PDB file of C-alpha atoms in Angstrom:
ATOM      1  CA  MET A   1      -0.140   0.122  -0.251  1.00 52.00           C
ATOM      2  CA  LYS A   2       0.991   3.712  -0.586  1.00 57.00           C
ATOM      3  CA  LYS A   3       2.048   5.308   1.534  1.00 62.00           C
ATOM      4  CA  LYS A   4       0.431   9.342   1.222  1.00 64.00           C
ATOM      5  CA  PHE A   5       2.270  12.655   1.684  1.00 60.00           C
ATOM      6  CA  SER A   6       1.303  14.126   5.266  1.00 69.00           C
ATOM      7  CA  LEU A   7       0.464  17.516   4.912  1.00 67.00           C
ATOM      8  CA  ILE A   8       3.217  18.846   6.899  1.00 74.00           C
ATOM      9  CA  GLU A   9       5.775  16.744   4.071  1.00 69.00           C
ATOM     10  CA  LEU A  10       3.110  18.422   1.071  1.00 72.00           C
ATOM     11  CA  LEU A  11       3.922  21.835   2.450  1.00 74.00           C
ATOM     12  CA  VAL A  12       7.451  21.742   2.173  1.00 75.00           C
ATOM     13  CA  VAL A  13       7.854  20.074  -0.873  1.00 75.00           C
ATOM     14  CA  ILE A  14       6.005  23.677  -1.987  1.00 78.00           C
ATOM     15  CA  ALA A  15       8.258  25.505   0.313  1.00 77.00           C
ATOM     16  CA  ILE A  16      11.071  23.951  -2.305  1.00 77.00           C
ATOM     17  CA  ILE A  17       9.917  24.707  -5.127  1.00 80.00           C
ATOM     18  CA  GLY A  18       9.168  27.975  -4.029  1.00 76.00           C
ATOM     19  CA  ILE A  19      12.816  28.470  -2.937  1.00 78.00           C
ATOM     20  CA  LEU A  20      13.796  27.315  -5.809  1.00 72.00           C
ATOM     21  CA  ALA A  21      12.012  29.673  -7.978  1.00 71.00           C
ATOM     22  CA  SER A  22      12.937  32.631  -6.733  1.00 73.00           C
ATOM     23  CA  ILE A  23      16.937  31.310  -7.158  1.00 70.00           C
ATOM     24  CA  ILE A  24      16.157  30.356 -10.445  1.00 66.00           C
ATOM     25  CA  LEU A  25      13.230  32.885 -11.753  1.00 64.00           C
ATOM     26  CA  PRO A  26      16.580  36.038 -11.363  1.00 62.00           C
ATOM     27  CA  VAL A  27      18.988  33.468 -13.105  1.00 56.00           C
ATOM     28  CA  LEU A  28      16.694  33.008 -16.732  1.00 55.00           C
ATOM     29  CA  GLY A  29      15.332  36.539 -15.839  1.00 54.00           C
ATOM     30  CA  ASN A  30      19.140  38.269 -15.904  1.00 60.00           C
ATOM     31  CA  ALA A  31      20.558  35.837 -18.972  1.00 55.00           C
ATOM     32  CA  ARG A  32      16.831  37.584 -21.391  1.00 64.00           C
ATOM     33  CA  ASP A  33      18.415  40.353 -20.745  1.00 66.00           C
ATOM     34  CA  SER A  34      21.692  39.527 -21.494  1.00 71.00           C
ATOM     35  CA  ALA A  35      20.663  38.350 -24.737  1.00 75.00           C
ATOM     36  CA  ILE A  36      19.194  40.664 -25.320  1.00 72.00           C
ATOM     37  CA  ARG A  37      21.451  42.794 -24.751  1.00 73.00           C
ATOM     38  CA  THR A  38      23.946  40.620 -26.752  1.00 86.00           C
ATOM     39  CA  SER A  39      21.201  41.240 -29.218  1.00 87.00           C
ATOM     40  CA  CYS A  40      22.205  44.729 -29.533  1.00 92.00           C
ATOM     41  CA  LYS A  41      25.059  45.370 -29.489  1.00 93.00           C
ATOM     42  CA  ASN A  42      25.537  42.208 -33.340  1.00 93.00           C
ATOM     43  CA  LYS A  43      22.528  44.215 -35.429  1.00 93.00           C
ATOM     44  CA  LEU A  44      24.208  47.467 -34.230  1.00 95.00           C
ATOM     45  CA  LYS A  45      27.256  46.256 -35.923  1.00 95.00           C
ATOM     46  CA  GLN A  46      25.743  44.537 -38.681  1.00 92.00           C
ATOM     47  CA  ALA A  47      24.689  47.835 -39.946  1.00 93.00           C
ATOM     48  CA  THR A  48      27.454  50.168 -38.956  1.00 95.00           C
ATOM     49  CA  LEU A  49      29.101  47.092 -41.413  1.00 95.00           C
ATOM     50  CA  ALA A  50      26.767  47.658 -43.793  1.00 94.00           C
ATOM     51  CA  ASN A  51      27.921  51.394 -44.440  1.00 94.00           C
ATOM     52  CA  PHE A  52      31.367  50.749 -44.073  1.00 95.00           C
ATOM     53  CA  MET A  53      30.487  48.277 -47.003  1.00 94.00           C
ATOM     54  CA  TYR A  54      29.171  50.960 -48.911  1.00 93.00           C
ATOM     55  CA  ALA A  55      31.326  53.538 -48.019  1.00 93.00           C
ATOM     56  CA  ASP A  56      34.499  51.348 -48.994  1.00 92.00           C
ATOM     57  CA  ASP A  57      32.545  51.122 -52.659  1.00 93.00           C
ATOM     58  CA  ASN A  58      32.179  55.209 -52.851  1.00 91.00           C
ATOM     59  CA  ASN A  59      35.137  57.580 -51.312  1.00 91.00           C
ATOM     60  CA  GLN A  60      35.017  56.871 -47.892  1.00 91.00           C
ATOM     61  CA  TYR A  61      30.740  58.445 -47.886  1.00 91.00           C
ATOM     62  CA  VAL A  62      27.977  56.748 -46.522  1.00 91.00           C
ATOM     63  CA  PHE A  63      24.030  56.776 -48.280  1.00 88.00           C
ATOM     64  CA  PRO A  64      23.118  60.325 -48.206  1.00 85.00           C
ATOM     65  CA  SER A  65      20.305  61.335 -46.189  1.00 81.00           C
ATOM     66  CA  THR A  66      18.220  63.706 -47.279  1.00 72.00           C
ATOM     67  CA  ASN A  67      14.479  64.683 -44.413  1.00 59.00           C
ATOM     68  CA  GLY A  68      12.275  63.244 -47.047  1.00 62.00           C
ATOM     69  CA  SER A  69      11.569  59.514 -48.418  1.00 66.00           C
ATOM     70  CA  ILE A  70      15.835  58.555 -49.492  1.00 74.00           C
ATOM     71  CA  LYS A  71      16.695  57.153 -46.092  1.00 85.00           C
ATOM     72  CA  TRP A  72      20.495  55.411 -45.085  1.00 90.00           C
ATOM     73  CA  ASN A  73      18.586  52.388 -43.643  1.00 89.00           C
ATOM     74  CA  LYS A  74      16.152  52.335 -46.912  1.00 89.00           C
ATOM     75  CA  GLN A  75      19.504  52.541 -48.927  1.00 89.00           C
ATOM     76  CA  LEU A  76      21.238  49.756 -47.797  1.00 91.00           C
ATOM     77  CA  PHE A  77      18.653  47.541 -48.965  1.00 90.00           C
ATOM     78  CA  GLU A  78      17.196  48.393 -51.678  1.00 88.00           C
ATOM     79  CA  SER A  79      21.418  48.385 -53.092  1.00 89.00           C
ATOM     80  CA  GLY A  80      21.901  45.341 -51.639  1.00 90.00           C
ATOM     81  CA  TYR A  81      23.853  45.652 -48.566  1.00 91.00           C
ATOM     82  CA  LEU A  82      21.283  43.976 -46.550  1.00 89.00           C
ATOM     83  CA  SER A  83      19.285  41.302 -47.756  1.00 86.00           C
ATOM     84  CA  LYS A  84      15.493  41.483 -47.376  1.00 85.00           C
ATOM     85  CA  SER A  85      14.967  38.692 -45.995  1.00 78.00           C
ATOM     86  CA  GLY A  86      14.247  40.243 -43.091  1.00 72.00           C
ATOM     87  CA  LEU A  87      12.422  42.749 -42.474  1.00 79.00           C
ATOM     88  CA  LYS A  88       9.403  41.241 -42.299  1.00 70.00           C
ATOM     89  CA  THR A  89      10.522  38.888 -39.793  1.00 68.00           C
ATOM     90  CA  ASP A  90      11.312  39.357 -35.521  1.00 67.00           C
ATOM     91  CA  ASN A  91      14.654  39.195 -36.175  1.00 80.00           C
ATOM     92  CA  HIS A  92      14.676  42.824 -38.333  1.00 88.00           C
ATOM     93  CA  PRO A  93      17.979  43.193 -38.855  1.00 90.00           C
ATOM     94  CA  PHE A  94      17.090  47.771 -37.749  1.00 92.00           C
ATOM     95  CA  HIS A  95      15.154  46.096 -34.571  1.00 92.00           C
ATOM     96  CA  CYS A  96      16.313  46.993 -31.570  1.00 92.00           C
ATOM     97  CA  PRO A  97      14.652  44.072 -28.928  1.00 90.00           C
ATOM     98  CA  SER A  98      14.480  46.836 -26.603  1.00 90.00           C
ATOM     99  CA  GLY A  99      13.100  49.250 -28.951  1.00 91.00           C
ATOM    100  CA  VAL A 100       9.555  50.084 -30.389  1.00 91.00           C
ATOM    101  CA  THR A 101       8.047  47.458 -32.240  1.00 88.00           C
ATOM    102  CA  PHE A 102       8.497  48.183 -35.461  1.00 89.00           C
ATOM    103  CA  GLN A 103       5.075  48.978 -38.894  1.00 85.00           C
ATOM    104  CA  TRP A 104       7.126  49.498 -41.545  1.00 85.00           C
ATOM    105  CA  ASN A 105       9.497  47.807 -43.344  1.00 85.00           C
ATOM    106  CA  TYR A 106      12.159  50.292 -43.325  1.00 87.00           C
ATOM    107  CA  GLU A 107      11.948  51.347 -39.824  1.00 89.00           C
ATOM    108  CA  THR A 108      14.829  51.904 -37.482  1.00 92.00           C
ATOM    109  CA  ASN A 109      15.708  51.875 -33.900  1.00 94.00           C
ATOM    110  CA  TYR A 110      18.996  53.118 -35.319  1.00 95.00           C
ATOM    111  CA  SER A 111      20.971  56.380 -35.723  1.00 94.00           C
ATOM    112  CA  MET A 112      23.428  57.479 -37.691  1.00 94.00           C
ATOM    113  CA  ASN A 113      25.960  60.807 -36.618  1.00 93.00           C
ATOM    114  CA  LYS A 114      23.909  63.440 -38.983  1.00 89.00           C
ATOM    115  CA  ASN A 115      27.293  64.660 -40.026  1.00 89.00           C
ATOM    116  CA  LEU A 116      28.468  61.591 -41.568  1.00 90.00           C
ATOM    117  CA  THR A 117      24.600  61.443 -43.842  1.00 89.00           C
ATOM    118  CA  LEU A 118      22.262  63.815 -43.366  1.00 81.00           C
ATOM    119  CA  ALA A 119      22.303  66.241 -46.528  1.00 76.00           C
ATOM    120  CA  SER A 120      19.591  69.276 -46.425  1.00 69.00           C
ATOM    121  CA  GLY A 121      19.757  72.706 -46.683  1.00 64.00           C
ATOM    122  CA  SER A 122      24.521  73.878 -46.346  1.00 67.00           C
ATOM    123  CA  ASN A 123      25.623  70.645 -44.826  1.00 71.00           C
ATOM    124  CA  VAL A 124      27.063  68.871 -46.491  1.00 75.00           C
ATOM    125  CA  PRO A 125      27.631  64.336 -45.329  1.00 82.00           C
ATOM    126  CA  LYS A 126      31.663  64.618 -44.773  1.00 85.00           C
ATOM    127  CA  SER A 127      33.555  61.510 -45.363  1.00 87.00           C
ATOM    128  CA  LEU A 128      34.071  59.104 -43.028  1.00 90.00           C
ATOM    129  CA  ALA A 129      37.931  59.854 -43.364  1.00 88.00           C
ATOM    130  CA  SER A 130      39.386  61.181 -40.073  1.00 86.00           C
ATOM    131  CA  THR A 131      42.681  60.973 -37.921  1.00 87.00           C
ATOM    132  CA  HIS A 132      39.965  60.773 -34.864  1.00 91.00           C
ATOM    133  CA  SER A 133      37.940  58.028 -36.212  1.00 92.00           C
ATOM    134  CA  SER A 134      38.162  56.081 -32.207  1.00 94.00           C
ATOM    135  CA  LYS A 135      36.765  59.379 -31.056  1.00 92.00           C
ATOM    136  CA  THR A 136      33.831  60.141 -33.145  1.00 93.00           C
ATOM    137  CA  LEU A 137      30.449  58.605 -33.939  1.00 94.00           C
ATOM    138  CA  PHE A 138      29.350  56.379 -35.963  1.00 96.00           C
ATOM    139  CA  MET A 139      25.825  54.955 -34.698  1.00 96.00           C
ATOM    140  CA  ILE A 140      23.712  54.800 -32.304  1.00 96.00           C
ATOM    141  CA  ASP A 141      20.585  53.075 -29.726  1.00 96.00           C
ATOM    142  CA  GLY A 142      18.410  55.860 -30.908  1.00 94.00           C
ATOM    143  CA  TYR A 143      15.334  57.940 -30.072  1.00 95.00           C
ATOM    144  CA  ASN A 144      12.070  56.178 -30.318  1.00 93.00           C
ATOM    145  CA  LYS A 145      12.277  55.524 -34.466  1.00 90.00           C
ATOM    146  CA  SER A 146      14.817  58.190 -35.362  1.00 88.00           C
ATOM    147  CA  ASN A 147      17.199  56.751 -38.241  1.00 87.00           C
ATOM    148  CA  VAL A 148      19.796  60.443 -37.570  1.00 88.00           C
ATOM    149  CA  ILE A 149      21.183  61.959 -34.704  1.00 89.00           C
ATOM    150  CA  TRP A 150      21.545  65.423 -34.049  1.00 88.00           C
ATOM    151  CA  PRO A 151      24.436  66.499 -31.109  1.00 88.00           C
ATOM    152  CA  ALA A 152      21.069  68.149 -29.099  1.00 88.00           C
ATOM    153  CA  ASN A 153      19.602  64.493 -28.849  1.00 90.00           C
ATOM    154  CA  LEU A 154      22.636  63.414 -26.736  1.00 91.00           C
ATOM    155  CA  LYS A 155      21.895  66.363 -24.641  1.00 92.00           C
ATOM    156  CA  ASP A 156      18.486  65.503 -24.273  1.00 95.00           C
ATOM    157  CA  GLU A 157      17.957  63.951 -20.776  1.00 95.00           C
ATOM    158  CA  ASN A 158      14.213  62.952 -21.767  1.00 95.00           C
ATOM    159  CA  LYS A 159      15.232  61.342 -25.354  1.00 96.00           C
ATOM    160  CA  VAL A 160      18.514  59.432 -23.152  1.00 96.00           C
ATOM    161  CA  ILE A 161      17.418  58.906 -20.315  1.00 96.00           C
ATOM    162  CA  LYS A 162      13.565  59.747 -19.618  1.00 95.00           C
ATOM    163  CA  ASP A 163      11.306  58.005 -21.678  1.00 95.00           C
ATOM    164  CA  THR A 164      10.055  55.122 -21.688  1.00 94.00           C
ATOM    165  CA  ALA A 165      11.500  52.489 -22.062  1.00 92.00           C
ATOM    166  CA  THR A 166      11.090  51.616 -25.530  1.00 93.00           C
ATOM    167  CA  LYS A 167      11.180  55.188 -27.171  1.00 95.00           C
ATOM    168  CA  ARG A 168      15.031  56.032 -25.076  1.00 95.00           C
ATOM    169  CA  MET A 169      18.515  55.389 -26.212  1.00 96.00           C
ATOM    170  CA  ALA A 170      19.842  54.173 -22.792  1.00 96.00           C
ATOM    171  CA  ARG A 171      16.943  50.891 -22.515  1.00 94.00           C
ATOM    172  CA  HIS A 172      19.927  48.112 -21.464  1.00 93.00           C
ATOM    173  CA  ASP A 173      19.671  48.371 -18.574  1.00 90.00           C
ATOM    174  CA  GLY A 174      20.605  52.324 -18.464  1.00 94.00           C
ATOM    175  CA  LYS A 175      22.908  51.471 -20.970  1.00 94.00           C
ATOM    176  CA  LEU A 176      22.977  52.227 -24.286  1.00 96.00           C
ATOM    177  CA  ASN A 177      25.691  51.071 -27.404  1.00 96.00           C
ATOM    178  CA  ILE A 178      27.554  53.356 -29.774  1.00 96.00           C
ATOM    179  CA  THR A 179      29.939  52.568 -32.375  1.00 97.00           C
ATOM    180  CA  TYR A 180      32.550  54.407 -33.364  1.00 96.00           C
ATOM    181  CA  VAL A 181      34.146  55.746 -36.874  1.00 95.00           C
ATOM    182  CA  ASP A 182      37.244  53.118 -36.153  1.00 94.00           C
ATOM    183  CA  GLY A 183      33.951  50.495 -36.359  1.00 94.00           C
ATOM    184  CA  HIS A 184      35.035  49.886 -31.700  1.00 96.00           C
ATOM    185  CA  LEU A 185      31.569  49.618 -29.876  1.00 96.00           C
ATOM    186  CA  GLU A 186      30.682  50.987 -25.997  1.00 95.00           C
ATOM    187  CA  SER A 187      28.296  50.762 -23.432  1.00 94.00           C
ATOM    188  CA  LEU A 188      27.799  54.272 -22.120  1.00 94.00           C
ATOM    189  CA  ASP A 189      25.335  54.450 -18.906  1.00 95.00           C
ATOM    190  CA  GLY A 190      23.001  57.344 -20.011  1.00 95.00           C
ATOM    191  CA  ASN A 191      24.327  59.754 -17.643  1.00 95.00           C
ATOM    192  CA  GLN A 192      27.709  59.746 -19.439  1.00 93.00           C
ATOM    193  CA  ALA A 193      26.329  60.164 -21.622  1.00 93.00           C
ATOM    194  CA  LEU A 194      24.329  62.980 -21.622  1.00 94.00           C
ATOM    195  CA  SER A 195      28.314  64.040 -19.541  1.00 92.00           C
ATOM    196  CA  ILE A 196      29.511  63.107 -23.122  1.00 89.00           C
ATOM    197  CA  GLY A 197      27.162  64.475 -24.684  1.00 88.00           C
ATOM    198  CA  ASN A 198      26.982  67.931 -22.904  1.00 87.00           C
ATOM    199  CA  ASN A 199      30.598  68.442 -22.679  1.00 84.00           C
ATOM    200  CA  SER A 200      31.701  71.157 -25.447  1.00 68.00           C
ATOM    201  CA  ASN A 201      34.782  70.444 -25.390  1.00 69.00           C
ATOM    202  CA  ASN A 202      34.287  66.704 -26.897  1.00 67.00           C
ATOM    203  CA  SER A 203      31.403  68.186 -29.656  1.00 74.00           C
ATOM    204  CA  SER A 204      33.825  68.556 -31.955  1.00 81.00           C
ATOM    205  CA  GLN A 205      35.936  65.139 -32.763  1.00 88.00           C
ATOM    206  CA  LEU A 206      33.010  63.831 -31.152  1.00 90.00           C
ATOM    207  CA  TRP A 207      29.934  65.160 -34.342  1.00 90.00           C
ATOM    208  CA  THR A 208      32.674  64.768 -37.209  1.00 89.00           C
ATOM    209  CA  PRO A 209      35.620  62.882 -38.792  1.00 87.00           C
TER     210      PRO A 209
END
């Protein structure tokens, strides 16, 4: 005859399960967060590399963007530097896993330094040729779904650290990812990014190759 669990034994088992859950669930959550951060970094590196490939073919200039429909993120697909096969998937190459959800194919959670891409009015894109490439911002976790970052964005507390979790730039446990013209990637604390953005001594090399 099988022995039945007593109430005390059942309570002990439930308590043990509760203890194990309290240990395992945070570990699983941390692993998930780490995977999301890694995915974002890899996508930002991929976007940076695709732009570098275009620049190598075009005298060290990246795709010019206008205020209209022509944008670097769309042109990378249209010109064959990235495959269109990923456009309609959850793994869209320009969608940060922690960012705002896309509604259209040619959207991006990553922004490019406006001095390198924006061609409007008197603004002429700058060449990637640089004597301080490790100090010049190339791409960054952008605010909302903007494809260009302006110097003012990196001084805006709301855009960098205060807006909703999916819109703000520092959306990875308070950090944001940046690639530079030399290709290296850094993860910066949002307040550190604000400090850099507000430091006039950094303004020239940070934004201009």
